[in-house]
PDB file of C-alpha atoms and ligand atoms in Angstrom:
ATOM      1  CA  UNK L  28      66.042 176.205 124.053  1.00  0.00           C
ATOM      2  CA  UNK L  29      66.951 172.544 123.604  1.00  0.00           C
ATOM      3  CA  UNK L  30      64.869 169.900 121.844  1.00  0.00           C
ATOM      4  CA  UNK L  31      66.808 167.173 123.644  1.00  0.00           C
ATOM      5  CA  UNK L  32      64.986 164.181 125.050  1.00  0.00           C
ATOM      6  CA  UNK L  33      65.904 162.346 128.216  1.00  0.00           C
ATOM      7  CA  UNK L  34      67.098 158.787 127.698  1.00  0.00           C
ATOM      8  CA  UNK L  35      67.242 156.295 130.539  1.00  0.00           C
ATOM      9  CA  UNK L  36      69.106 153.017 130.090  1.00  0.00           C
ATOM     10  CA  UNK L  37      68.522 149.979 132.266  1.00  0.00           C
ATOM     11  CA  UNK L  38      70.014 148.178 134.043  1.00  0.00           C
ATOM     12  CA  UNK L  39      71.410 150.900 136.208  1.00  0.00           C
ATOM     13  CA  UNK L  40      69.112 153.792 135.326  1.00  0.00           C
ATOM     14  CA  UNK L  41      71.785 155.743 133.452  1.00  0.00           C
ATOM     15  CA  UNK L  42      70.219 159.012 132.262  1.00  0.00           C
ATOM     16  CA  UNK L  43      71.450 161.342 129.564  1.00  0.00           C
ATOM     17  CA  UNK L  44      70.174 163.780 126.955  1.00  0.00           C
ATOM     18  CA  UNK L  45      69.832 162.980 123.254  1.00  0.00           C
ATOM     19  CA  UNK L  46      69.023 165.385 120.448  1.00  0.00           C
ATOM     20  CA  UNK L  47      66.357 164.290 117.936  1.00  0.00           C
ATOM     21  CA  UNK L  48      69.132 164.189 115.316  1.00  0.00           C
ATOM     22  CA  UNK L  49      71.314 161.856 117.394  1.00  0.00           C
ATOM     23  CA  UNK L  50      71.022 158.086 117.567  1.00  0.00           C
ATOM     24  CA  UNK L  51      70.392 156.570 120.987  1.00  0.00           C
ATOM     25  CA  UNK L  52      73.728 154.752 120.732  1.00  0.00           C
ATOM     26  CA  UNK L  53      75.677 157.905 119.854  1.00  0.00           C
ATOM     27  CA  UNK L  54      74.083 159.796 122.725  1.00  0.00           C
ATOM     28  CA  UNK L  55      74.820 156.951 125.137  1.00  0.00           C
ATOM     29  CA  UNK L  56      78.463 156.726 124.135  1.00  0.00           C
ATOM     30  CA  UNK L  57      78.809 160.516 124.339  1.00  0.00           C
ATOM     31  CA  UNK L  58      77.423 160.334 127.875  1.00  0.00           C
ATOM     32  CA  UNK L  59      79.878 157.588 128.821  1.00  0.00           C
ATOM     33  CA  UNK L  60      77.336 154.735 128.848  1.00  0.00           C
ATOM     34  CA  UNK L  61      79.204 151.965 127.018  1.00  0.00           C
ATOM     35  CA  UNK L  62      76.449 150.154 125.115  1.00  0.00           C
ATOM     36  CA  UNK L  63      77.645 147.301 122.969  1.00  0.00           C
ATOM     37  CA  UNK L  64      77.725 147.899 119.215  1.00  0.00           C
ATOM     38  CA  UNK L  65      79.466 146.728 116.062  1.00  0.00           C
ATOM     39  CA  UNK L  66      78.135 147.697 112.611  1.00  0.00           C
ATOM     40  CA  UNK L  67      76.308 150.857 113.715  1.00  0.00           C
ATOM     41  CA  UNK L  68      74.134 150.641 110.612  1.00  0.00           C
ATOM     42  CA  UNK L  69      71.241 148.532 111.875  1.00  0.00           C
ATOM     43  CA  UNK L  70      72.253 145.162 110.459  1.00  0.00           C
ATOM     44  CA  UNK L  71      74.305 143.132 112.975  1.00  0.00           C
ATOM     45  CA  UNK L  72      71.947 143.350 116.020  1.00  0.00           C
ATOM     46  CA  UNK L  73      74.863 143.718 118.455  1.00  0.00           C
ATOM     47  CA  UNK L  74      73.076 146.664 120.067  1.00  0.00           C
ATOM     48  CA  UNK L  75      69.640 144.997 120.202  1.00  0.00           C
ATOM     49  CA  UNK L  76      67.697 146.381 123.163  1.00  0.00           C
ATOM     50  CA  UNK L  77      64.149 146.615 124.449  1.00  0.00           C
ATOM     51  CA  UNK L  78      62.172 149.837 124.200  1.00  0.00           C
ATOM     52  CA  UNK L  79      60.384 150.096 127.552  1.00  0.00           C
ATOM     53  CA  UNK L  80      58.883 153.560 127.020  1.00  0.00           C
ATOM     54  CA  UNK L  81      58.928 156.210 124.341  1.00  0.00           C
ATOM     55  CA  UNK L  82      59.031 156.569 120.581  1.00  0.00           C
ATOM     56  CA  UNK L  83      61.883 156.369 118.099  1.00  0.00           C
ATOM     57  CA  UNK L  84      62.447 157.096 114.423  1.00  0.00           C
ATOM     58  CA  UNK L  85      64.713 154.844 112.349  1.00  0.00           C
ATOM     59  CA  UNK L  86      67.383 156.215 110.021  1.00  0.00           C
ATOM     60  CA  UNK L  87      66.965 153.182 107.762  1.00  0.00           C
ATOM     61  CA  UNK L  88      63.726 151.759 106.360  1.00  0.00           C
ATOM     62  CA  UNK L  89      64.376 148.177 107.408  1.00  0.00           C
ATOM     63  CA  UNK L  90      66.589 147.894 110.471  1.00  0.00           C
ATOM     64  CA  UNK L  91      67.649 144.327 111.290  1.00  0.00           C
ATOM     65  CA  UNK L  92      64.592 143.500 113.345  1.00  0.00           C
ATOM     66  CA  UNK L  93      61.365 141.973 112.125  1.00  0.00           C
ATOM     67  CA  UNK L  94      57.984 143.667 112.214  1.00  0.00           C
ATOM     68  CA  UNK L  95      57.010 141.251 115.012  1.00  0.00           C
ATOM     69  CA  UNK L  96      60.142 142.033 117.045  1.00  0.00           C
ATOM     70  CA  UNK L  97      59.479 145.735 116.617  1.00  0.00           C
ATOM     71  CA  UNK L  98      55.891 145.246 117.780  1.00  0.00           C
ATOM     72  CA  UNK L  99      57.263 143.502 120.887  1.00  0.00           C
ATOM     73  CA  UNK L 100      59.481 146.497 121.647  1.00  0.00           C
ATOM     74  CA  UNK L 101      62.810 145.457 120.141  1.00  0.00           C
ATOM     75  CA  UNK L 102      64.936 148.442 119.156  1.00  0.00           C
ATOM     76  CA  UNK L 103      68.333 148.955 117.528  1.00  0.00           C
ATOM     77  CA  UNK L 104      69.821 152.022 119.242  1.00  0.00           C
ATOM     78  CA  UNK L 105      72.518 152.519 116.591  1.00  0.00           C
ATOM     79  CA  UNK L 106      69.912 153.620 114.013  1.00  0.00           C
ATOM     80  CA  UNK L 107      67.117 154.897 116.261  1.00  0.00           C
ATOM     81  CA  UNK L 108      66.658 158.571 117.056  1.00  0.00           C
ATOM     82  CA  UNK L 109      64.422 159.687 119.921  1.00  0.00           C
ATOM     83  CA  UNK L 110      61.047 161.265 119.235  1.00  0.00           C
ATOM     84  CA  UNK L 111      60.160 161.484 122.924  1.00  0.00           C
ATOM     85  CA  UNK L 112      61.799 160.719 126.228  1.00  0.00           C
ATOM     86  CA  UNK L 113      62.886 157.074 126.019  1.00  0.00           C
ATOM     87  CA  UNK L 114      63.547 154.288 128.504  1.00  0.00           C
ATOM     88  CA  UNK L 115      65.576 151.332 127.208  1.00  0.00           C
ATOM     89  CA  UNK L 116      66.534 147.934 128.540  1.00  0.00           C
ATOM     90  CA  UNK L 117      69.985 147.521 127.031  1.00  0.00           C
ATOM     91  CA  UNK L 118      70.611 144.074 125.629  1.00  0.00           C
ATOM     92  CA  UNK L 119      74.195 144.222 126.734  1.00  0.00           C
ATOM     93  CA  UNK L 120      76.032 146.954 128.560  1.00  0.00           C
ATOM     94  CA  UNK L 121      79.763 146.567 128.815  1.00  0.00           C
ATOM     95  CA  UNK L 122      79.295 147.211 132.499  1.00  0.00           C
ATOM     96  CA  UNK L 123      76.145 147.018 134.613  1.00  0.00           C
TER      97      UNK L 123
HETATM   98  S1  FES K 204      75.456 147.972 116.121  1.00  0.00           S
HETATM   99 FE1  FES K 204      74.855 146.626 114.537  1.00  0.00          FE
HETATM  100  S2  FES K 204      72.687 146.714 114.597  1.00  0.00           S
HETATM  101 FE2  FES K 204      73.301 148.209 116.031  1.00  0.00          FE
END
């Protein structure tokens, strides 16, 4: 049995599975969805996206988004692991 969650990335509605131990970015890249990234440690904000639905857990205590941004749904997929099915609005996809 798999504990994988379903991740959907907009625009485009790309859907793929992510394990709870995988970051959203790693799962996206593994599935061939080329989300933009740079540092991959939660500091540069290159991957900044909007969490439309679902819950995530951060690998780092203070990812590079403010408490207010987080409350508004900002998410950094490079350091966020899924805790439910997730729907994201990618800040920048390399293709639409
Ligand atoms: S790639 Fe740098 S914050 Fe996500």
